[in-house]
mmCIF file of C-alpha atoms and ligand atoms in Angstrom:
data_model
loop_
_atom_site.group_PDB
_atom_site.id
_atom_site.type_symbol
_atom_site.label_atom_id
_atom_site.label_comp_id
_atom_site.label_asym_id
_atom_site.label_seq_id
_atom_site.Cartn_x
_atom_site.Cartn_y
_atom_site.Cartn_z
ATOM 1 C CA UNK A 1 18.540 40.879 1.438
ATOM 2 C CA UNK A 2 19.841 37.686 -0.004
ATOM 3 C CA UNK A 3 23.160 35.930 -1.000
ATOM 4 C CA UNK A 4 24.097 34.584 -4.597
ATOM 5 C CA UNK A 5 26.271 31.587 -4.203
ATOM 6 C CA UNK A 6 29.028 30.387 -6.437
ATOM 7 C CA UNK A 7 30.530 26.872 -5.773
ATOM 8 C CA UNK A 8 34.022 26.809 -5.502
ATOM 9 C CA UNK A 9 36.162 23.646 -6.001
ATOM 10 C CA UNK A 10 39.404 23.694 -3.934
ATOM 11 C CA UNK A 11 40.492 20.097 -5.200
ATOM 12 C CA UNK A 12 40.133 16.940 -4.591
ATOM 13 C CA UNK A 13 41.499 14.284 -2.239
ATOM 14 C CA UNK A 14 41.335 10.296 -1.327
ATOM 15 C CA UNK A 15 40.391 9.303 2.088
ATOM 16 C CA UNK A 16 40.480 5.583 3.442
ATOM 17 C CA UNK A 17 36.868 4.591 2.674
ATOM 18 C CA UNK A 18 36.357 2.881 5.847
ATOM 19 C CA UNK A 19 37.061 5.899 7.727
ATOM 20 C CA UNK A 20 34.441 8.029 5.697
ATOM 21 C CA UNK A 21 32.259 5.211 6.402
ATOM 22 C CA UNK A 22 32.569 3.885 9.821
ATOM 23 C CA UNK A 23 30.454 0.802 10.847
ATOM 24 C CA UNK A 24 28.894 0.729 7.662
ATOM 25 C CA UNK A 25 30.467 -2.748 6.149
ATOM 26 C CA UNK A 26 32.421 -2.225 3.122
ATOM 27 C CA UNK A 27 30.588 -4.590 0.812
ATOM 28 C CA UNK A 28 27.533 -1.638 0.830
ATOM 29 C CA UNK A 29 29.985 0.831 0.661
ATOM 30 C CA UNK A 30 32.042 -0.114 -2.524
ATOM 31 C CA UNK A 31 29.315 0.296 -4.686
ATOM 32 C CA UNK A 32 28.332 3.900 -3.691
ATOM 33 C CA UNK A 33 31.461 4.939 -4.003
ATOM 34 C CA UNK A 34 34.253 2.700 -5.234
ATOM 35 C CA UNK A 35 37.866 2.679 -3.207
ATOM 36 C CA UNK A 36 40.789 2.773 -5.374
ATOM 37 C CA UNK A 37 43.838 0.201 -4.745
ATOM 38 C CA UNK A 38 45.073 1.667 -1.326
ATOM 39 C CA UNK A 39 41.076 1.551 -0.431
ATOM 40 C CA UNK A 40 40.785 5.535 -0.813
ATOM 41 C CA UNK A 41 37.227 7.145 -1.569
ATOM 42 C CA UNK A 42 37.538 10.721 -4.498
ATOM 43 C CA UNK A 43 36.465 13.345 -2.159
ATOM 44 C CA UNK A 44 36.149 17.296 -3.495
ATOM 45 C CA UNK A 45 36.536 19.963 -0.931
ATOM 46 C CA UNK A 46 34.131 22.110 -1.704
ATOM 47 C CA UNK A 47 33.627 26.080 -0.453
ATOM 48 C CA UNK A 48 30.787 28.582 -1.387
ATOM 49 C CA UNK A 49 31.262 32.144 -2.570
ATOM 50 C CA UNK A 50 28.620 34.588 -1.029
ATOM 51 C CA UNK A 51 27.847 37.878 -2.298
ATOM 52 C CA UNK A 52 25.648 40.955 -1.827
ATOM 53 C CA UNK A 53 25.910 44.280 -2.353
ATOM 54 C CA UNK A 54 29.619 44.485 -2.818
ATOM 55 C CA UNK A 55 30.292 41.679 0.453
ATOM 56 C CA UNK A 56 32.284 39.269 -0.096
ATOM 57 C CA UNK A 57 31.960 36.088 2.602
ATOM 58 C CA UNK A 58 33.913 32.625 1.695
ATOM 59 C CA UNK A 59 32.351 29.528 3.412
ATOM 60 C CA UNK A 60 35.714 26.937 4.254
ATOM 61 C CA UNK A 61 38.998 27.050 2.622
ATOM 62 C CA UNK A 62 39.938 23.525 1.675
ATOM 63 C CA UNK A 63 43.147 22.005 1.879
ATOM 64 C CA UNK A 64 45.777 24.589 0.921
ATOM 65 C CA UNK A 65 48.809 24.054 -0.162
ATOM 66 C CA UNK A 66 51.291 23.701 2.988
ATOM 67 C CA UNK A 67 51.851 19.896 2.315
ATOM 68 C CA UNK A 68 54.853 17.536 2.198
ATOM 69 C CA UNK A 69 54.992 15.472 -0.922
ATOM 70 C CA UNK A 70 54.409 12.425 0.985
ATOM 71 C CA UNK A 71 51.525 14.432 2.875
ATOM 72 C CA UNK A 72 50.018 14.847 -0.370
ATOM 73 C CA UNK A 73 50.419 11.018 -1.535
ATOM 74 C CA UNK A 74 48.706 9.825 1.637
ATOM 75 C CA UNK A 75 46.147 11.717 1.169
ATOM 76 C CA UNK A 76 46.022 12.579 -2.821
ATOM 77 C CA UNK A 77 45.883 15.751 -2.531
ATOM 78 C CA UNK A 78 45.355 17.819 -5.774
ATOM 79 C CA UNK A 79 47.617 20.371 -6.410
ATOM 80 C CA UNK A 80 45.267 22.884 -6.271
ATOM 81 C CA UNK A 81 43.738 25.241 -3.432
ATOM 82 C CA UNK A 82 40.214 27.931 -2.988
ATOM 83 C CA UNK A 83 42.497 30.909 -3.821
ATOM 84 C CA UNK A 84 43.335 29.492 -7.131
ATOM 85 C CA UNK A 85 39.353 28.928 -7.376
ATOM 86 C CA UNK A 86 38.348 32.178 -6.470
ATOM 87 C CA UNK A 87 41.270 33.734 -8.957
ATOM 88 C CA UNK A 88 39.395 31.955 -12.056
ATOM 89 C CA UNK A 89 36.429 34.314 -11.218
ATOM 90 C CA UNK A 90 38.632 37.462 -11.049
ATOM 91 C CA UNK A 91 38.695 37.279 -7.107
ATOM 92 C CA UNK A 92 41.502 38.133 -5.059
ATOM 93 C CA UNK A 93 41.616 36.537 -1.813
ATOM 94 C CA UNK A 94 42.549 40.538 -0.355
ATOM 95 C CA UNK A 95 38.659 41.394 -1.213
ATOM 96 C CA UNK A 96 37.219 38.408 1.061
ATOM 97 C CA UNK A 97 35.362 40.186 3.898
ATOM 98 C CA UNK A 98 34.362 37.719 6.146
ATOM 99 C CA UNK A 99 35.370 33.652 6.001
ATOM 100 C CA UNK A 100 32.979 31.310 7.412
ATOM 101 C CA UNK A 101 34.271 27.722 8.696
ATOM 102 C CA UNK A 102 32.785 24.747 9.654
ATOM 103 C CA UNK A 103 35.475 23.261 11.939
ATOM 104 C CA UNK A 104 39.226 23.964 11.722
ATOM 105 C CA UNK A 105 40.200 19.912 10.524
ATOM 106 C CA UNK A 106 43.250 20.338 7.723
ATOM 107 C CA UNK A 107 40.358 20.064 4.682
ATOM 108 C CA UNK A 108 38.714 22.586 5.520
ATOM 109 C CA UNK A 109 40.959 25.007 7.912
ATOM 110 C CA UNK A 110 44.036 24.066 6.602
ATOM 111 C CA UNK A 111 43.879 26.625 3.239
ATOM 112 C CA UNK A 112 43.149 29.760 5.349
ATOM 113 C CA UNK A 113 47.005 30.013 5.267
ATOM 114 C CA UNK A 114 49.741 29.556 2.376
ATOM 115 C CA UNK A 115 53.748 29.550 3.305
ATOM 116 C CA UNK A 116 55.494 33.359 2.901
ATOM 117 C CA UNK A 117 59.369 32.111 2.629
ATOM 118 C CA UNK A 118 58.760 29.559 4.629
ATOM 119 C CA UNK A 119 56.303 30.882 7.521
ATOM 120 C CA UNK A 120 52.528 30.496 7.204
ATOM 121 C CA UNK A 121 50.345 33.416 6.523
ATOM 122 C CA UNK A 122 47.106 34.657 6.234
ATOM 123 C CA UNK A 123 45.506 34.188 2.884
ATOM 124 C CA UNK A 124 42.851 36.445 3.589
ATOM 125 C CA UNK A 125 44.321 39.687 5.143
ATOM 126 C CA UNK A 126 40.965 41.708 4.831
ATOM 127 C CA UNK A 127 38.736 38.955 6.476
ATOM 128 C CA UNK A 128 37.151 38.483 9.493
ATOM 129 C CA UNK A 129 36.743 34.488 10.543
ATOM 130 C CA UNK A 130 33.771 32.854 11.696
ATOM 131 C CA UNK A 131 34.434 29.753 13.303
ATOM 132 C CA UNK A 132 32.386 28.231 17.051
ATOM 133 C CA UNK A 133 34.260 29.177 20.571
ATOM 134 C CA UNK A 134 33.989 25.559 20.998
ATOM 135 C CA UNK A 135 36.013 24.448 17.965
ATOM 136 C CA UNK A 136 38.553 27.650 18.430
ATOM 137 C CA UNK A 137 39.486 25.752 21.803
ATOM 138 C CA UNK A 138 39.387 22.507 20.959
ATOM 139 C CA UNK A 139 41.490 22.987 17.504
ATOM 140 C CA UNK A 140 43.894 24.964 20.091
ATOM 141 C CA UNK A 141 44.022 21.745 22.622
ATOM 142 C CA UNK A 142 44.351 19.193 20.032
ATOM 143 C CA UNK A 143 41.437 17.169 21.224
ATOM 144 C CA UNK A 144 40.641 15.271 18.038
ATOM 145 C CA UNK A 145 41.092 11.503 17.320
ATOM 146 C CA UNK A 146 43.113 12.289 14.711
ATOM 147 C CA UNK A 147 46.280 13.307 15.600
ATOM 148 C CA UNK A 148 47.403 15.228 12.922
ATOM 149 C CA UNK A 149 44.289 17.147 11.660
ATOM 150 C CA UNK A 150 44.528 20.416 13.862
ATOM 151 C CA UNK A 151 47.626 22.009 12.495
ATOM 152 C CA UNK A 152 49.296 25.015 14.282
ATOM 153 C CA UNK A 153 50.082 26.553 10.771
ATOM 154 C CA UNK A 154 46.615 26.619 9.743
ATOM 155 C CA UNK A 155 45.663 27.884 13.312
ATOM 156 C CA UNK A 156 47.956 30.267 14.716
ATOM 157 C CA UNK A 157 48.903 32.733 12.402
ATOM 158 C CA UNK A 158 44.959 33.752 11.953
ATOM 159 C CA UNK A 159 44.236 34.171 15.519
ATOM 160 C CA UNK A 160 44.289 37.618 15.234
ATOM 161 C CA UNK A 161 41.435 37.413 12.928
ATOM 162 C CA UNK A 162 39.057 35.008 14.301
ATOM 163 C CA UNK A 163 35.739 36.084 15.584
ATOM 164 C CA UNK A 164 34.119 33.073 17.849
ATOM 165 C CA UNK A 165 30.083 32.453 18.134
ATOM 166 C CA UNK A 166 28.640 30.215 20.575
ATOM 167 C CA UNK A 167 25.840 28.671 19.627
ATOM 168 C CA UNK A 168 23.002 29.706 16.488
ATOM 169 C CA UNK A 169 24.309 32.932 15.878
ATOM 170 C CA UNK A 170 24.176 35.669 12.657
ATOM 171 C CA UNK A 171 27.162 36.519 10.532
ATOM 172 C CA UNK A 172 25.882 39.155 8.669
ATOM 173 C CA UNK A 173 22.140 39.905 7.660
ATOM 174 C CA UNK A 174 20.733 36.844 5.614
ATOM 175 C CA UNK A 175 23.911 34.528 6.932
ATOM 176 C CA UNK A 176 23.587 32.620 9.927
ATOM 177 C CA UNK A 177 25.645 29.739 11.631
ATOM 178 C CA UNK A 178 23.995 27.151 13.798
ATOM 179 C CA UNK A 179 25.770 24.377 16.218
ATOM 180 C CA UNK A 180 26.348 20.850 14.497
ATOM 181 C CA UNK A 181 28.049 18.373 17.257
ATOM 182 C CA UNK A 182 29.095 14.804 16.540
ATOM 183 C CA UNK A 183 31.864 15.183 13.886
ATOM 184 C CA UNK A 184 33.662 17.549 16.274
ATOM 185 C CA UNK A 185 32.150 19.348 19.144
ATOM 186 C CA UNK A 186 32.299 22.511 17.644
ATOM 187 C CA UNK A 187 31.076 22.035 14.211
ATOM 188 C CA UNK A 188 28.637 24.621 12.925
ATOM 189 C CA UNK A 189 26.602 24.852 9.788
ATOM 190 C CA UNK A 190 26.055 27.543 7.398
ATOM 191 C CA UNK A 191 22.283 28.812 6.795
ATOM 192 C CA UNK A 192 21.873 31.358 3.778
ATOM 193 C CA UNK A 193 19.194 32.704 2.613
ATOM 194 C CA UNK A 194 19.152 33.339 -1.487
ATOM 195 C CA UNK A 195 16.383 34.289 -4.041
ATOM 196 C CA UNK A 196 15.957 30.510 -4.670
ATOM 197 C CA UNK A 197 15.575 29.842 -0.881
ATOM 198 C CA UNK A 198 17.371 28.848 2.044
ATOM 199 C CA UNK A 199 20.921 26.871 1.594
ATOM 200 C CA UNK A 200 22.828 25.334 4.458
ATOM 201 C CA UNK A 201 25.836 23.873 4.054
ATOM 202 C CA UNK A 202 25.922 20.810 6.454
ATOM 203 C CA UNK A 203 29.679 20.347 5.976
ATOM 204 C CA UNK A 204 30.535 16.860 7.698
ATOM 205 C CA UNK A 205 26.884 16.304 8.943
ATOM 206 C CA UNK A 206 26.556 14.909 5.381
ATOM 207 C CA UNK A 207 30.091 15.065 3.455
ATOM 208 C CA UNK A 208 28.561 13.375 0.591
ATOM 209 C CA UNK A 209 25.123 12.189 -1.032
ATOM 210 C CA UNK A 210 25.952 8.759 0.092
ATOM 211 C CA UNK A 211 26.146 9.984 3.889
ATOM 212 C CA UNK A 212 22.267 9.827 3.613
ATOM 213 C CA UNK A 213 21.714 6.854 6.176
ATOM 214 C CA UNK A 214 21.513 7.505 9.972
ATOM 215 C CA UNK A 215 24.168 5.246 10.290
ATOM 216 C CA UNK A 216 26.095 6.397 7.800
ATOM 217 C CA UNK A 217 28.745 8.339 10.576
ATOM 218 C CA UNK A 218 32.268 8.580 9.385
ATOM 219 C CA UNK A 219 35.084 6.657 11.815
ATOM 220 C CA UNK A 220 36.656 9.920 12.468
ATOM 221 C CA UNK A 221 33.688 11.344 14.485
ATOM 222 C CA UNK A 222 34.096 12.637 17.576
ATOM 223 C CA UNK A 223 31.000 11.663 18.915
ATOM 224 C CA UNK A 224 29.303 9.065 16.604
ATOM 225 C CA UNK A 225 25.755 8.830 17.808
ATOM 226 C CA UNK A 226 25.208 12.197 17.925
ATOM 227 C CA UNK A 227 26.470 12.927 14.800
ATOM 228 C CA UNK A 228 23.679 10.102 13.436
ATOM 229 C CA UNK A 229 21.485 12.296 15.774
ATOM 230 C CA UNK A 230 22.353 15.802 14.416
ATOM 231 C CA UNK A 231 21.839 14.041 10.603
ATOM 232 C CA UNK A 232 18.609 13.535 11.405
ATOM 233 C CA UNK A 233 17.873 16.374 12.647
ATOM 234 C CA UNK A 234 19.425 18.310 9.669
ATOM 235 C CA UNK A 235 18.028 16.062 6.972
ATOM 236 C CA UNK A 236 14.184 16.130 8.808
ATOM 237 C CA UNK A 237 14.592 19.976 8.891
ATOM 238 C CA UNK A 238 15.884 20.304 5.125
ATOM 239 C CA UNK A 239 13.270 17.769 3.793
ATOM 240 C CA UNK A 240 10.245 20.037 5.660
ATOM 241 C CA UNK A 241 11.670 23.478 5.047
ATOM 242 C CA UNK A 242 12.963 22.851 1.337
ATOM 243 C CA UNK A 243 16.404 23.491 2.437
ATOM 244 C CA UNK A 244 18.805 22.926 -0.794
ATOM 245 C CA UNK A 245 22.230 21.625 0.816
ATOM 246 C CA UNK A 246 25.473 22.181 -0.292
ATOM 247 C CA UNK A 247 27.558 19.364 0.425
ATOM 248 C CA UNK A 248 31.365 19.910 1.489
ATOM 249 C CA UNK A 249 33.068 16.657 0.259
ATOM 250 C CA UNK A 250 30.807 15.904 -3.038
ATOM 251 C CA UNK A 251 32.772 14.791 -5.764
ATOM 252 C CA UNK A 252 29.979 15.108 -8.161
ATOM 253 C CA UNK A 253 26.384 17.757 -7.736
ATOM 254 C CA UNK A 254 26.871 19.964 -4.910
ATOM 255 C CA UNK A 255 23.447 21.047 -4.655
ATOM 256 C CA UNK A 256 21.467 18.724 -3.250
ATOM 257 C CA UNK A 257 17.287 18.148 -1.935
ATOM 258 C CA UNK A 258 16.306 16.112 0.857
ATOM 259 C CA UNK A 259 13.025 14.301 0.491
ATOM 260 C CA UNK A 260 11.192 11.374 2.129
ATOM 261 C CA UNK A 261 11.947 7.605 1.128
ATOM 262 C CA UNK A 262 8.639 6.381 0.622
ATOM 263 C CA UNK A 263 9.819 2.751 1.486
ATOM 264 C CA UNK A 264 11.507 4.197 4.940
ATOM 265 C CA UNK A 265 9.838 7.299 5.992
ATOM 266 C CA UNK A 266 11.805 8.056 8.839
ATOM 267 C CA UNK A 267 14.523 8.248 6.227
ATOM 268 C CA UNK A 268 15.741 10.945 4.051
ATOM 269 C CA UNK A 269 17.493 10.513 0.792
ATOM 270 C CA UNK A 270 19.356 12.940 -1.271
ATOM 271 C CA UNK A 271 18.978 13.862 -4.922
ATOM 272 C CA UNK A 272 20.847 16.254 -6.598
ATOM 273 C CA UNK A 273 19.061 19.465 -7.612
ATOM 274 C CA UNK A 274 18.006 19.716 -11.582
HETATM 275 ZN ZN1 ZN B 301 35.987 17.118 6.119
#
């Protein structure tokens, strides 16, 4: 049994370039991927639509839509969330069976809920929630070096819903999660199988097809080296098993290939899929 995938986009965002980029000096930077005048990178939050026979699974959420104005300056956050993504293809969020997510930070957590008079709520009521034991705790203890990225509105009003895995585990037949540590300890990515071929979406393993590079770790890791080390890994594997990867934070092609750099062998690069 296999998955068709639709690529949702839950809007876009800016993020300070030198955090998406860590170590990596901004004169290399700025030409992948040019800052605008507060030194913010165009980021798209990007979620997949799975289906088969009838099943409905969402992989992330985005951003939502429980943000200040001046949350939404900071951060340029387009006025725009997955539900209104999923509506343009005649889905209601109340037929999403299962909702898979990488880590529980505010871009990709934080649209699992929407404000009901004022309280956050569930926007999937039918849906069970995949997310790691280890980043269900950690999102619940705050431990993040970002302060403000682990939001009790985006957390607690889906306990009730959230099914933990620990470790590689299957979601449903076909749809499998599998432990990727560095960006937070709990991050896991998505492994799907479809007619064309496995797809994994790495989510912040690789945010974008400038993450290539080892070294190319974003400031907000939790663990920087072995998030270079779990790139490799991921990259290595999707270069030698065909993988196609579906990258979370790609402004432009989602669907990406990993092959060999003939100049750098122990490199990967990333081109998008025709
Ligand atoms: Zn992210």
């Amino acid at each position: 049994m296999t998955w068709s995938i639709k690529i949702l986009r839950a809007g876009t965002m800016r993020l300070d370039g030198g955090g998406m980029f860590g170590v990596v000096p901004k004169t290399m930077w700025e030409r992948l991927s040019p800052p605008d005048d507060h030194n913010r990178i165009l980021l798209q939050t990007n979620c997949l639509l799975l289906e088969q026979s009838g099943t409905k699974v969402l992989v992330e959420a985005g951003c939502g839509d429980k943000w200040s104005e001046k949350e939404r300056g900071i951060y340029a956050i387009e006025n725009r969330t997955v539900v209104d993504a999923l509506q343009e293809l005649n889905v209601d969020p109340s037929e999403i069976d299962h909702v898979v997510i990488s880590h529980l930070h505010f871009d990709h957590a934080g649209g699992l809920t929407r404000l009901n008079d004022g309280n956050p709520v569930c926007c999937f009521p039918n849906a069970t929630l995949h997310i790691q034991h280890q980043e269900w705790k950690d999102a619940n203890e705050n431990r993040a070096v970002m302060t403000r990225t682990y939001l009790p509105t985006h957390l607690e009003p889906v306990a009730s819903q959230v099914q933990t895995h620990t470790g590689c585990s299957s979601v449903l037949e076909g749809l499998a999660v599998e432990p990727a540590p560095g960006h937070t300890w709990g991050q896991q990515s998505v492994h799907i199988d479809t007619a064309d071929g496995p797809v994994v979406f790495p989510a912040d393993v690789v945010p974008t097809i400038n993450h290539a590079p080892p070294a190319f770790v974003m400031a907000y890791d939790i663990e920087p080296y072995t998030a270079m080390q779990t790139k490799v890994n991921v990259l290595s594997r999707a270069a030698e098993e065909e993988w196609t990867l579906a990258l979370g934070h790609e402004p432009g092609p989602v669907l990406v290939r990993a092959e060999s750099d003939p100049e750098r062998p122990e490199r990967r690069r990333l081109t998008p899929c025709p």
